[in-house]
Amino acid sequence: MEKINHSSYSYVILDDDLASVELLTQQLMQLPQMRLISQFTNPIDATHAFNSYETVDFLFLDIGMEVSGIDVARMLKNKAKFIVFVTGYSEFALEAFEYGDAYLVKPVDLKTLKRAILYLLDKSAKQVFENQQNLVDER
């Protein structure tokens, strides 16, 4: 499997199902570069907590909760570099991509999770490179 190249990436998990939170946490703990900031089962608690956070690298977010995960993503889009929906609802994919960066349908295995993380990090690195290249070209 490919290696994630960076000292560490912070993440928060929000899912109203505690078993899903625990499973995702166990999977992410197998990736040594991933650093847990917090876990939530209540979207209101999560949005309040984000007021005290610096920007996190990843927000792993369910959709079908008391407050829609899409609404939470809309509120927190400037507080997370990447928003990854991890949900049992495939029908929200198009709407979710307006506010999220990846969409994974449960159950998610470690290989799929890691592939999504690597894709987003690679995409981000390419954008940084292209932006730097554009600055050089403008000179």
mmCIF file of N, CA and C in Angstrom:
data_model
loop_
_atom_site.group_PDB
_atom_site.id
_atom_site.type_symbol
_atom_site.label_atom_id
_atom_site.label_comp_id
_atom_site.label_asym_id
_atom_site.label_seq_id
_atom_site.Cartn_x
_atom_site.Cartn_y
_atom_site.Cartn_z
ATOM 1 N N MET A 1 0.824 -1.179 0.000
ATOM 2 C CA MET A 1 0.000 0.000 0.000
ATOM 3 C C MET A 1 0.870 1.245 0.000
ATOM 4 N N GLU A 2 0.364 2.319 -0.625
ATOM 5 C CA GLU A 2 1.113 3.558 -0.675
ATOM 6 C C GLU A 2 1.211 4.170 0.718
ATOM 7 N N LYS A 3 2.285 4.912 0.915
ATOM 8 C CA LYS A 3 2.494 5.550 2.203
ATOM 9 C C LYS A 3 2.020 6.992 2.146
ATOM 10 N N ILE A 4 1.426 7.467 3.228
ATOM 11 C CA ILE A 4 1.038 8.860 3.348
ATOM 12 C C ILE A 4 2.269 9.629 3.792
ATOM 13 N N ASN A 5 2.683 10.620 3.008
ATOM 14 C CA ASN A 5 3.909 11.363 3.288
ATOM 15 C C ASN A 5 3.609 12.705 3.935
ATOM 16 N N HIS A 6 3.745 12.778 5.219
ATOM 17 C CA HIS A 6 3.580 14.011 5.984
ATOM 18 C C HIS A 6 3.750 13.614 7.435
ATOM 19 N N SER A 7 4.134 14.544 8.274
ATOM 20 C CA SER A 7 4.329 14.172 9.669
ATOM 21 C C SER A 7 3.027 13.718 10.314
ATOM 22 N N SER A 8 1.962 14.493 10.162
ATOM 23 C CA SER A 8 0.662 14.036 10.652
ATOM 24 C C SER A 8 -0.457 14.889 10.065
ATOM 25 N N TYR A 9 -1.633 14.290 10.004
ATOM 26 C CA TYR A 9 -2.838 14.956 9.530
ATOM 27 C C TYR A 9 -3.895 14.828 10.622
ATOM 28 N N SER A 10 -4.477 15.943 10.994
ATOM 29 C CA SER A 10 -5.484 15.948 12.042
ATOM 30 C C SER A 10 -6.849 15.592 11.469
ATOM 31 N N TYR A 11 -7.673 14.978 12.312
ATOM 32 C CA TYR A 11 -9.022 14.648 11.855
ATOM 33 C C TYR A 11 -10.019 14.651 13.007
ATOM 34 N N VAL A 12 -11.279 14.881 12.604
ATOM 35 C CA VAL A 12 -12.423 14.826 13.503
ATOM 36 C C VAL A 12 -13.442 13.908 12.853
ATOM 37 N N ILE A 13 -14.132 13.134 13.672
ATOM 38 C CA ILE A 13 -15.191 12.246 13.191
ATOM 39 C C ILE A 13 -16.507 12.695 13.796
ATOM 40 N N LEU A 14 -17.537 12.784 12.933
ATOM 41 C CA LEU A 14 -18.885 13.093 13.389
ATOM 42 C C LEU A 14 -19.855 12.112 12.751
ATOM 43 N N ASP A 15 -20.473 11.297 13.581
ATOM 44 C CA ASP A 15 -21.474 10.328 13.133
ATOM 45 C C ASP A 15 -22.384 10.066 14.325
ATOM 46 N N ASP A 16 -23.689 10.068 14.103
ATOM 47 C CA ASP A 16 -24.603 9.861 15.229
ATOM 48 C C ASP A 16 -24.660 8.414 15.706
ATOM 49 N N ASP A 17 -23.995 7.527 14.995
ATOM 50 C CA ASP A 17 -23.939 6.118 15.385
ATOM 51 C C ASP A 17 -22.584 5.836 16.033
ATOM 52 N N LEU A 18 -22.591 5.585 17.339
ATOM 53 C CA LEU A 18 -21.350 5.385 18.088
ATOM 54 C C LEU A 18 -20.524 4.226 17.536
ATOM 55 N N ALA A 19 -21.170 3.147 17.112
ATOM 56 C CA ALA A 19 -20.435 2.008 16.551
ATOM 57 C C ALA A 19 -19.676 2.423 15.289
ATOM 58 N N SER A 20 -20.285 3.277 14.469
ATOM 59 C CA SER A 20 -19.615 3.764 13.257
ATOM 60 C C SER A 20 -18.424 4.651 13.610
ATOM 61 N N VAL A 21 -18.584 5.482 14.615
ATOM 62 C CA VAL A 21 -17.485 6.332 15.079
ATOM 63 C C VAL A 21 -16.317 5.463 15.542
ATOM 64 N N GLU A 22 -16.621 4.450 16.344
ATOM 65 C CA GLU A 22 -15.573 3.581 16.872
ATOM 66 C C GLU A 22 -14.877 2.791 15.769
ATOM 67 N N LEU A 23 -15.629 2.294 14.788
ATOM 68 C CA LEU A 23 -15.038 1.546 13.686
ATOM 69 C C LEU A 23 -14.127 2.434 12.847
ATOM 70 N N LEU A 24 -14.595 3.614 12.510
ATOM 71 C CA LEU A 24 -13.778 4.533 11.712
ATOM 72 C C LEU A 24 -12.526 4.951 12.482
ATOM 73 N N THR A 25 -12.676 5.175 13.774
ATOM 74 C CA THR A 25 -11.515 5.520 14.607
ATOM 75 C C THR A 25 -10.494 4.392 14.605
ATOM 76 N N GLN A 26 -10.953 3.156 14.758
ATOM 77 C CA GLN A 26 -10.038 2.003 14.733
ATOM 78 C C GLN A 26 -9.302 1.920 13.402
ATOM 79 N N GLN A 27 -10.005 2.161 12.310
ATOM 80 C CA GLN A 27 -9.363 2.109 10.997
ATOM 81 C C GLN A 27 -8.323 3.214 10.853
ATOM 82 N N LEU A 28 -8.689 4.430 11.233
ATOM 83 C CA LEU A 28 -7.764 5.551 11.081
ATOM 84 C C LEU A 28 -6.564 5.435 12.015
ATOM 85 N N MET A 29 -6.735 4.772 13.151
ATOM 86 C CA MET A 29 -5.609 4.577 14.066
ATOM 87 C C MET A 29 -4.558 3.640 13.473
ATOM 88 N N GLN A 30 -4.916 2.892 12.445
ATOM 89 C CA GLN A 30 -3.955 2.029 11.766
ATOM 90 C C GLN A 30 -3.054 2.817 10.805
ATOM 91 N N LEU A 31 -3.382 4.070 10.603
ATOM 92 C CA LEU A 31 -2.576 4.942 9.754
ATOM 93 C C LEU A 31 -1.812 5.894 10.671
ATOM 94 N N PRO A 32 -0.533 5.643 10.908
ATOM 95 C CA PRO A 32 0.205 6.393 11.932
ATOM 96 C C PRO A 32 0.285 7.904 11.681
ATOM 97 N N GLN A 33 0.096 8.339 10.445
ATOM 98 C CA GLN A 33 0.166 9.771 10.160
ATOM 99 C C GLN A 33 -1.127 10.504 10.501
ATOM 100 N N MET A 34 -2.181 9.765 10.812
ATOM 101 C CA MET A 34 -3.467 10.376 11.121
ATOM 102 C C MET A 34 -3.576 10.605 12.628
ATOM 103 N N ARG A 35 -3.952 11.833 13.014
ATOM 104 C CA ARG A 35 -3.986 12.222 14.428
ATOM 105 C C ARG A 35 -5.403 12.668 14.805
ATOM 106 N N LEU A 36 -6.033 11.903 15.676
ATOM 107 C CA LEU A 36 -7.397 12.193 16.120
ATOM 108 C C LEU A 36 -7.432 13.449 16.978
ATOM 109 N N ILE A 37 -8.317 14.381 16.602
ATOM 110 C CA ILE A 37 -8.559 15.570 17.417
ATOM 111 C C ILE A 37 -9.755 15.317 18.329
ATOM 112 N N SER A 38 -10.848 14.823 17.736
ATOM 113 C CA SER A 38 -12.038 14.559 18.538
ATOM 114 C C SER A 38 -13.035 13.710 17.760
ATOM 115 N N GLN A 39 -13.977 13.127 18.499
ATOM 116 C CA GLN A 39 -15.072 12.339 17.925
ATOM 117 C C GLN A 39 -16.369 12.881 18.494
ATOM 118 N N PHE A 40 -17.405 12.883 17.644
ATOM 119 C CA PHE A 40 -18.708 13.372 18.087
ATOM 120 C C PHE A 40 -19.811 12.478 17.553
ATOM 121 N N THR A 41 -20.860 12.352 18.357
ATOM 122 C CA THR A 41 -22.079 11.687 17.892
ATOM 123 C C THR A 41 -23.219 12.698 17.801
ATOM 124 N N ASN A 42 -22.964 13.918 18.204
ATOM 125 C CA ASN A 42 -23.981 14.963 18.174
ATOM 126 C C ASN A 42 -23.482 16.115 17.293
ATOM 127 N N PRO A 43 -24.185 16.413 16.197
ATOM 128 C CA PRO A 43 -23.724 17.465 15.289
ATOM 129 C C PRO A 43 -23.682 18.852 15.919
ATOM 130 N N ILE A 44 -24.567 19.125 16.848
ATOM 131 C CA ILE A 44 -24.558 20.443 17.499
ATOM 132 C C ILE A 44 -23.321 20.600 18.373
ATOM 133 N N ASP A 45 -22.987 19.545 19.134
ATOM 134 C CA ASP A 45 -21.755 19.578 19.940
ATOM 135 C C ASP A 45 -20.530 19.760 19.049
ATOM 136 N N ALA A 46 -20.525 19.093 17.913
ATOM 137 C CA ALA A 46 -19.379 19.179 16.999
ATOM 138 C C ALA A 46 -19.218 20.593 16.450
ATOM 139 N N THR A 47 -20.305 21.196 16.011
ATOM 140 C CA THR A 47 -20.188 22.546 15.444
ATOM 141 C C THR A 47 -19.733 23.547 16.499
ATOM 142 N N HIS A 48 -20.190 23.385 17.737
ATOM 143 C CA HIS A 48 -19.723 24.272 18.812
ATOM 144 C C HIS A 48 -18.233 24.062 19.080
ATOM 145 N N ALA A 49 -17.795 22.816 19.101
ATOM 146 C CA ALA A 49 -16.379 22.516 19.376
ATOM 147 C C ALA A 49 -15.472 23.084 18.292
ATOM 148 N N PHE A 50 -15.939 23.083 17.059
ATOM 149 C CA PHE A 50 -15.115 23.596 15.967
ATOM 150 C C PHE A 50 -14.780 25.072 16.131
ATOM 151 N N ASN A 51 -15.562 25.794 16.908
ATOM 152 C CA ASN A 51 -15.248 27.203 17.156
ATOM 153 C C ASN A 51 -13.915 27.364 17.875
ATOM 154 N N SER A 52 -13.507 26.350 18.629
ATOM 155 C CA SER A 52 -12.251 26.438 19.371
ATOM 156 C C SER A 52 -11.083 25.764 18.635
ATOM 157 N N TYR A 53 -11.348 25.170 17.488
ATOM 158 C CA TYR A 53 -10.297 24.462 16.742
ATOM 159 C C TYR A 53 -9.638 25.370 15.710
ATOM 160 N N GLU A 54 -8.370 25.101 15.503
ATOM 161 C CA GLU A 54 -7.723 25.595 14.300
ATOM 162 C C GLU A 54 -8.313 24.754 13.167
ATOM 163 N N THR A 55 -7.979 25.050 11.960
ATOM 164 C CA THR A 55 -8.452 24.231 10.843
ATOM 165 C C THR A 55 -7.892 22.819 10.981
ATOM 166 N N VAL A 56 -8.755 21.817 10.799
ATOM 167 C CA VAL A 56 -8.313 20.422 10.820
ATOM 168 C C VAL A 56 -8.106 19.968 9.376
ATOM 169 N N ASP A 57 -7.320 18.932 9.209
ATOM 170 C CA ASP A 57 -7.072 18.427 7.861
ATOM 171 C C ASP A 57 -8.273 17.679 7.307
ATOM 172 N N PHE A 58 -8.871 16.802 8.113
ATOM 173 C CA PHE A 58 -9.981 15.980 7.646
ATOM 174 C C PHE A 58 -11.146 16.024 8.622
ATOM 175 N N LEU A 59 -12.345 16.173 8.060
ATOM 176 C CA LEU A 59 -13.578 15.986 8.817
ATOM 177 C C LEU A 59 -14.296 14.814 8.168
ATOM 178 N N PHE A 60 -14.436 13.721 8.912
ATOM 179 C CA PHE A 60 -15.172 12.541 8.446
ATOM 180 C C PHE A 60 -16.581 12.678 9.003
ATOM 181 N N LEU A 61 -17.566 12.679 8.107
ATOM 182 C CA LEU A 61 -18.895 13.151 8.459
ATOM 183 C C LEU A 61 -19.989 12.258 7.885
ATOM 184 N N ASP A 62 -20.926 11.876 8.735
ATOM 185 C CA ASP A 62 -22.114 11.152 8.283
ATOM 186 C C ASP A 62 -23.112 12.171 7.736
ATOM 187 N N ILE A 63 -24.073 11.707 6.936
ATOM 188 C CA ILE A 63 -25.098 12.609 6.408
ATOM 189 C C ILE A 63 -26.395 12.494 7.185
ATOM 190 N N GLY A 64 -26.865 11.272 7.429
ATOM 191 C CA GLY A 64 -28.174 11.062 8.032
ATOM 192 C C GLY A 64 -28.162 11.204 9.538
ATOM 193 N N MET A 65 -28.210 12.453 10.005
ATOM 194 C CA MET A 65 -28.209 12.729 11.442
ATOM 195 C C MET A 65 -29.325 13.710 11.763
ATOM 196 N N GLU A 66 -29.484 14.008 13.046
ATOM 197 C CA GLU A 66 -30.486 14.974 13.515
ATOM 198 C C GLU A 66 -30.377 16.293 12.733
ATOM 199 N N VAL A 67 -29.153 16.776 12.576
ATOM 200 C CA VAL A 67 -28.844 17.891 11.684
ATOM 201 C C VAL A 67 -28.094 17.251 10.521
ATOM 202 N N SER A 68 -28.554 17.484 9.308
ATOM 203 C CA SER A 68 -27.954 16.854 8.137
ATOM 204 C C SER A 68 -26.448 17.107 8.073
ATOM 205 N N GLY A 69 -25.708 16.058 7.734
ATOM 206 C CA GLY A 69 -24.269 16.210 7.558
ATOM 207 C C GLY A 69 -23.931 17.206 6.468
ATOM 208 N N ILE A 70 -24.802 17.335 5.487
ATOM 209 C CA ILE A 70 -24.570 18.332 4.426
ATOM 210 C C ILE A 70 -24.664 19.740 5.017
ATOM 211 N N ASP A 71 -25.615 19.965 5.903
ATOM 212 C CA ASP A 71 -25.717 21.270 6.572
ATOM 213 C C ASP A 71 -24.512 21.523 7.468
ATOM 214 N N VAL A 72 -24.061 20.487 8.162
ATOM 215 C CA VAL A 72 -22.862 20.622 8.996
ATOM 216 C C VAL A 72 -21.651 20.962 8.127
ATOM 217 N N ALA A 73 -21.516 20.282 6.997
ATOM 218 C CA ALA A 73 -20.402 20.568 6.086
ATOM 219 C C ALA A 73 -20.456 22.008 5.595
ATOM 220 N N ARG A 74 -21.640 22.481 5.295
ATOM 221 C CA ARG A 74 -21.815 23.869 4.847
ATOM 222 C C ARG A 74 -21.325 24.829 5.936
ATOM 223 N N MET A 75 -21.642 24.528 7.199
ATOM 224 C CA MET A 75 -21.252 25.396 8.311
ATOM 225 C C MET A 75 -19.751 25.334 8.603
ATOM 226 N N LEU A 76 -19.154 24.147 8.390
ATOM 227 C CA LEU A 76 -17.756 23.945 8.801
ATOM 228 C C LEU A 76 -16.768 23.913 7.636
ATOM 229 N N LYS A 77 -17.221 24.246 6.435
ATOM 230 C CA LYS A 77 -16.358 24.089 5.258
ATOM 231 C C LYS A 77 -15.049 24.872 5.356
ATOM 232 N N ASN A 78 -15.018 25.954 6.118
ATOM 233 C CA ASN A 78 -13.784 26.721 6.270
ATOM 234 C C ASN A 78 -12.935 26.265 7.456
ATOM 235 N N LYS A 79 -13.402 25.258 8.169
ATOM 236 C CA LYS A 79 -12.673 24.759 9.338
ATOM 237 C C LYS A 79 -12.009 23.408 9.095
ATOM 238 N N ALA A 80 -12.224 22.840 7.888
ATOM 239 C CA ALA A 80 -11.615 21.547 7.547
ATOM 240 C C ALA A 80 -11.071 21.632 6.127
ATOM 241 N N LYS A 81 -9.841 21.207 5.973
ATOM 242 C CA LYS A 81 -9.244 21.224 4.637
ATOM 243 C C LYS A 81 -9.983 20.266 3.702
ATOM 244 N N PHE A 82 -10.316 19.078 4.216
ATOM 245 C CA PHE A 82 -11.050 18.081 3.433
ATOM 246 C C PHE A 82 -12.247 17.588 4.231
ATOM 247 N N ILE A 83 -13.398 17.545 3.575
ATOM 248 C CA ILE A 83 -14.588 16.966 4.185
ATOM 249 C C ILE A 83 -14.889 15.671 3.456
ATOM 250 N N VAL A 84 -14.892 14.591 4.214
ATOM 251 C CA VAL A 84 -15.144 13.258 3.660
ATOM 252 C C VAL A 84 -16.442 12.740 4.248
ATOM 253 N N PHE A 85 -17.438 12.592 3.397
ATOM 254 C CA PHE A 85 -18.695 12.001 3.849
ATOM 255 C C PHE A 85 -18.534 10.492 3.916
ATOM 256 N N VAL A 86 -18.885 9.922 5.059
ATOM 257 C CA VAL A 86 -18.875 8.478 5.255
ATOM 258 C C VAL A 86 -20.283 8.142 5.717
ATOM 259 N N THR A 87 -21.079 7.597 4.814
ATOM 260 C CA THR A 87 -22.504 7.475 5.084
ATOM 261 C C THR A 87 -23.098 6.214 4.478
ATOM 262 N N GLY A 88 -24.248 5.851 4.967
ATOM 263 C CA GLY A 88 -24.968 4.707 4.418
ATOM 264 C C GLY A 88 -25.926 5.104 3.305
ATOM 265 N N TYR A 89 -25.942 6.368 2.950
ATOM 266 C CA TYR A 89 -26.899 6.887 1.975
ATOM 267 C C TYR A 89 -26.212 7.256 0.661
ATOM 268 N N SER A 90 -26.346 6.411 -0.343
ATOM 269 C CA SER A 90 -25.716 6.703 -1.633
ATOM 270 C C SER A 90 -26.459 7.779 -2.412
ATOM 271 N N GLU A 91 -27.733 8.004 -2.090
ATOM 272 C CA GLU A 91 -28.541 8.936 -2.873
ATOM 273 C C GLU A 91 -28.194 10.413 -2.666
ATOM 274 N N PHE A 92 -27.360 10.739 -1.690
ATOM 275 C CA PHE A 92 -27.006 12.134 -1.436
ATOM 276 C C PHE A 92 -25.673 12.537 -2.075
ATOM 277 N N ALA A 93 -25.075 11.673 -2.861
ATOM 278 C CA ALA A 93 -23.733 11.905 -3.385
ATOM 279 C C ALA A 93 -23.618 13.209 -4.172
ATOM 280 N N LEU A 94 -24.509 13.465 -5.100
ATOM 281 C CA LEU A 94 -24.389 14.677 -5.914
ATOM 282 C C LEU A 94 -24.477 15.940 -5.071
ATOM 283 N N GLU A 95 -25.440 15.988 -4.182
ATOM 284 C CA GLU A 95 -25.581 17.154 -3.308
ATOM 285 C C GLU A 95 -24.371 17.290 -2.378
ATOM 286 N N ALA A 96 -23.866 16.173 -1.898
ATOM 287 C CA ALA A 96 -22.742 16.198 -0.951
ATOM 288 C C ALA A 96 -21.470 16.748 -1.583
ATOM 289 N N PHE A 97 -21.260 16.508 -2.863
ATOM 290 C CA PHE A 97 -20.030 16.986 -3.496
ATOM 291 C C PHE A 97 -19.976 18.500 -3.624
ATOM 292 N N GLU A 98 -21.102 19.165 -3.395
ATOM 293 C CA GLU A 98 -21.086 20.624 -3.385
ATOM 294 C C GLU A 98 -20.290 21.142 -2.178
ATOM 295 N N TYR A 99 -20.308 20.377 -1.084
ATOM 296 C CA TYR A 99 -19.642 20.811 0.150
ATOM 297 C C TYR A 99 -18.534 19.879 0.614
ATOM 298 N N GLY A 100 -18.450 18.703 0.020
ATOM 299 C CA GLY A 100 -17.458 17.733 0.467
ATOM 300 C C GLY A 100 -16.453 17.412 -0.615
ATOM 301 N N ASP A 101 -15.402 16.714 -0.215
ATOM 302 C CA ASP A 101 -14.318 16.369 -1.132
ATOM 303 C C ASP A 101 -14.314 14.904 -1.514
ATOM 304 N N ALA A 102 -14.940 14.069 -0.699
ATOM 305 C CA ALA A 102 -15.015 12.635 -1.005
ATOM 306 C C ALA A 102 -16.308 12.101 -0.404
ATOM 307 N N TYR A 103 -16.772 10.993 -0.982
ATOM 308 C CA TYR A 103 -18.045 10.408 -0.565
ATOM 309 C C TYR A 103 -17.863 8.905 -0.510
ATOM 310 N N LEU A 104 -17.883 8.348 0.689
ATOM 311 C CA LEU A 104 -17.699 6.921 0.885
ATOM 312 C C LEU A 104 -18.980 6.328 1.457
ATOM 313 N N VAL A 105 -19.418 5.212 0.886
ATOM 314 C CA VAL A 105 -20.645 4.562 1.348
ATOM 315 C C VAL A 105 -20.268 3.414 2.289
ATOM 316 N N LYS A 106 -20.895 3.414 3.475
ATOM 317 C CA LYS A 106 -20.655 2.371 4.472
ATOM 318 C C LYS A 106 -21.164 1.039 3.953
ATOM 319 N N PRO A 107 -20.544 -0.042 4.352
ATOM 320 C CA PRO A 107 -19.339 -0.123 5.187
ATOM 321 C C PRO A 107 -18.087 0.201 4.359
ATOM 322 N N VAL A 108 -17.149 0.883 4.996
ATOM 323 C CA VAL A 108 -15.912 1.294 4.336
ATOM 324 C C VAL A 108 -14.769 0.477 4.919
ATOM 325 N N ASP A 109 -13.983 -0.140 4.043
ATOM 326 C CA ASP A 109 -12.820 -0.879 4.530
ATOM 327 C C ASP A 109 -11.597 0.042 4.557
ATOM 328 N N LEU A 110 -10.564 -0.409 5.224
ATOM 329 C CA LEU A 110 -9.359 0.402 5.406
ATOM 330 C C LEU A 110 -8.721 0.766 4.064
ATOM 331 N N LYS A 111 -8.689 -0.159 3.132
ATOM 332 C CA LYS A 111 -8.076 0.101 1.825
ATOM 333 C C LYS A 111 -8.791 1.249 1.103
ATOM 334 N N THR A 112 -10.113 1.240 1.110
ATOM 335 C CA THR A 112 -10.888 2.297 0.467
ATOM 336 C C THR A 112 -10.685 3.626 1.176
ATOM 337 N N LEU A 113 -10.676 3.604 2.490
ATOM 338 C CA LEU A 113 -10.462 4.812 3.280
ATOM 339 C C LEU A 113 -9.096 5.419 2.983
ATOM 340 N N LYS A 114 -8.079 4.583 2.975
ATOM 341 C CA LYS A 114 -6.723 5.076 2.704
ATOM 342 C C LYS A 114 -6.617 5.601 1.277
ATOM 343 N N ARG A 115 -7.243 4.930 0.337
ATOM 344 C CA ARG A 115 -7.217 5.377 -1.061
ATOM 345 C C ARG A 115 -7.847 6.770 -1.188
ATOM 346 N N ALA A 116 -8.942 7.013 -0.486
ATOM 347 C CA ALA A 116 -9.598 8.325 -0.519
ATOM 348 C C ALA A 116 -8.698 9.405 0.084
ATOM 349 N N ILE A 117 -8.074 9.098 1.206
ATOM 350 C CA ILE A 117 -7.168 10.054 1.851
ATOM 351 C C ILE A 117 -6.005 10.390 0.924
ATOM 352 N N LEU A 118 -5.387 9.360 0.354
ATOM 353 C CA LEU A 118 -4.253 9.582 -0.549
ATOM 354 C C LEU A 118 -4.668 10.380 -1.776
ATOM 355 N N TYR A 119 -5.837 10.095 -2.321
ATOM 356 C CA TYR A 119 -6.331 10.834 -3.482
ATOM 357 C C TYR A 119 -6.460 12.325 -3.150
ATOM 358 N N LEU A 120 -7.065 12.629 -2.012
ATOM 359 C CA LEU A 120 -7.254 14.025 -1.633
ATOM 360 C C LEU A 120 -5.931 14.732 -1.371
ATOM 361 N N LEU A 121 -5.015 14.059 -0.710
ATOM 362 C CA LEU A 121 -3.708 14.658 -0.451
ATOM 363 C C LEU A 121 -2.935 14.884 -1.747
ATOM 364 N N ASP A 122 -3.010 13.929 -2.660
ATOM 365 C CA ASP A 122 -2.339 14.056 -3.953
ATOM 366 C C ASP A 122 -2.941 15.199 -4.761
ATOM 367 N N LYS A 123 -4.252 15.279 -4.782
ATOM 368 C CA LYS A 123 -4.955 16.338 -5.497
ATOM 369 C C LYS A 123 -4.565 17.708 -4.930
ATOM 370 N N SER A 124 -4.498 17.800 -3.618
ATOM 371 C CA SER A 124 -4.124 19.041 -2.959
ATOM 372 C C SER A 124 -2.687 19.436 -3.294
ATOM 373 N N ALA A 125 -1.779 18.478 -3.283
ATOM 374 C CA ALA A 125 -0.376 18.751 -3.604
ATOM 375 C C ALA A 125 -0.244 19.238 -5.041
ATOM 376 N N LYS A 126 -0.996 18.643 -5.950
ATOM 377 C CA LYS A 126 -0.953 19.082 -7.350
ATOM 378 C C LYS A 126 -1.470 20.504 -7.490
ATOM 379 N N GLN A 127 -2.517 20.851 -6.742
ATOM 380 C CA GLN A 127 -3.055 22.209 -6.809
ATOM 381 C C GLN A 127 -2.041 23.216 -6.284
ATOM 382 N N VAL A 128 -1.346 22.885 -5.210
ATOM 383 C CA VAL A 128 -0.316 23.775 -4.663
ATOM 384 C C VAL A 128 0.779 23.973 -5.701
ATOM 385 N N PHE A 129 1.222 22.885 -6.314
ATOM 386 C CA PHE A 129 2.266 22.968 -7.337
ATOM 387 C C PHE A 129 1.809 23.849 -8.502
ATOM 388 N N GLU A 130 0.580 23.620 -8.978
ATOM 389 C CA GLU A 130 0.065 24.406 -10.104
ATOM 390 C C GLU A 130 -0.053 25.883 -9.745
ATOM 391 N N ASN A 131 -0.492 26.183 -8.538
ATOM 392 C CA ASN A 131 -0.584 27.579 -8.103
ATOM 393 C C ASN A 131 0.787 28.232 -8.044
ATOM 394 N N GLN A 132 1.778 27.499 -7.540
ATOM 395 C CA GLN A 132 3.138 28.031 -7.494
ATOM 396 C C GLN A 132 3.675 28.241 -8.902
ATOM 397 N N GLN A 133 3.372 27.297 -9.793
ATOM 398 C CA GLN A 133 3.827 27.395 -11.179
ATOM 399 C C GLN A 133 3.194 28.612 -11.866
ATOM 400 N N ASN A 134 1.926 28.849 -11.593
ATOM 401 C CA ASN A 134 1.233 30.015 -12.172
ATOM 402 C C ASN A 134 1.867 31.319 -11.707
ATOM 403 N N LEU A 135 2.276 31.380 -10.449
ATOM 404 C CA LEU A 135 2.951 32.576 -9.941
ATOM 405 C C LEU A 135 4.279 32.803 -10.654
ATOM 406 N N VAL A 136 5.017 31.744 -10.895
ATOM 407 C CA VAL A 136 6.295 31.841 -11.599
ATOM 408 C C VAL A 136 6.059 32.296 -13.043
ATOM 409 N N ASP A 137 5.046 31.725 -13.675
ATOM 410 C CA ASP A 137 4.748 32.073 -15.068
ATOM 411 C C ASP A 137 4.313 33.515 -15.238
ATOM 412 N N GLU A 138 3.689 34.086 -14.206
ATOM 413 C CA GLU A 138 3.220 35.467 -14.286
ATOM 414 C C GLU A 138 4.341 36.467 -14.172
ATOM 415 N N ARG A 139 5.474 36.052 -13.688
ATOM 416 C CA ARG A 139 6.616 36.988 -13.495
ATOM 417 C C ARG A 139 7.272 37.311 -14.772
#
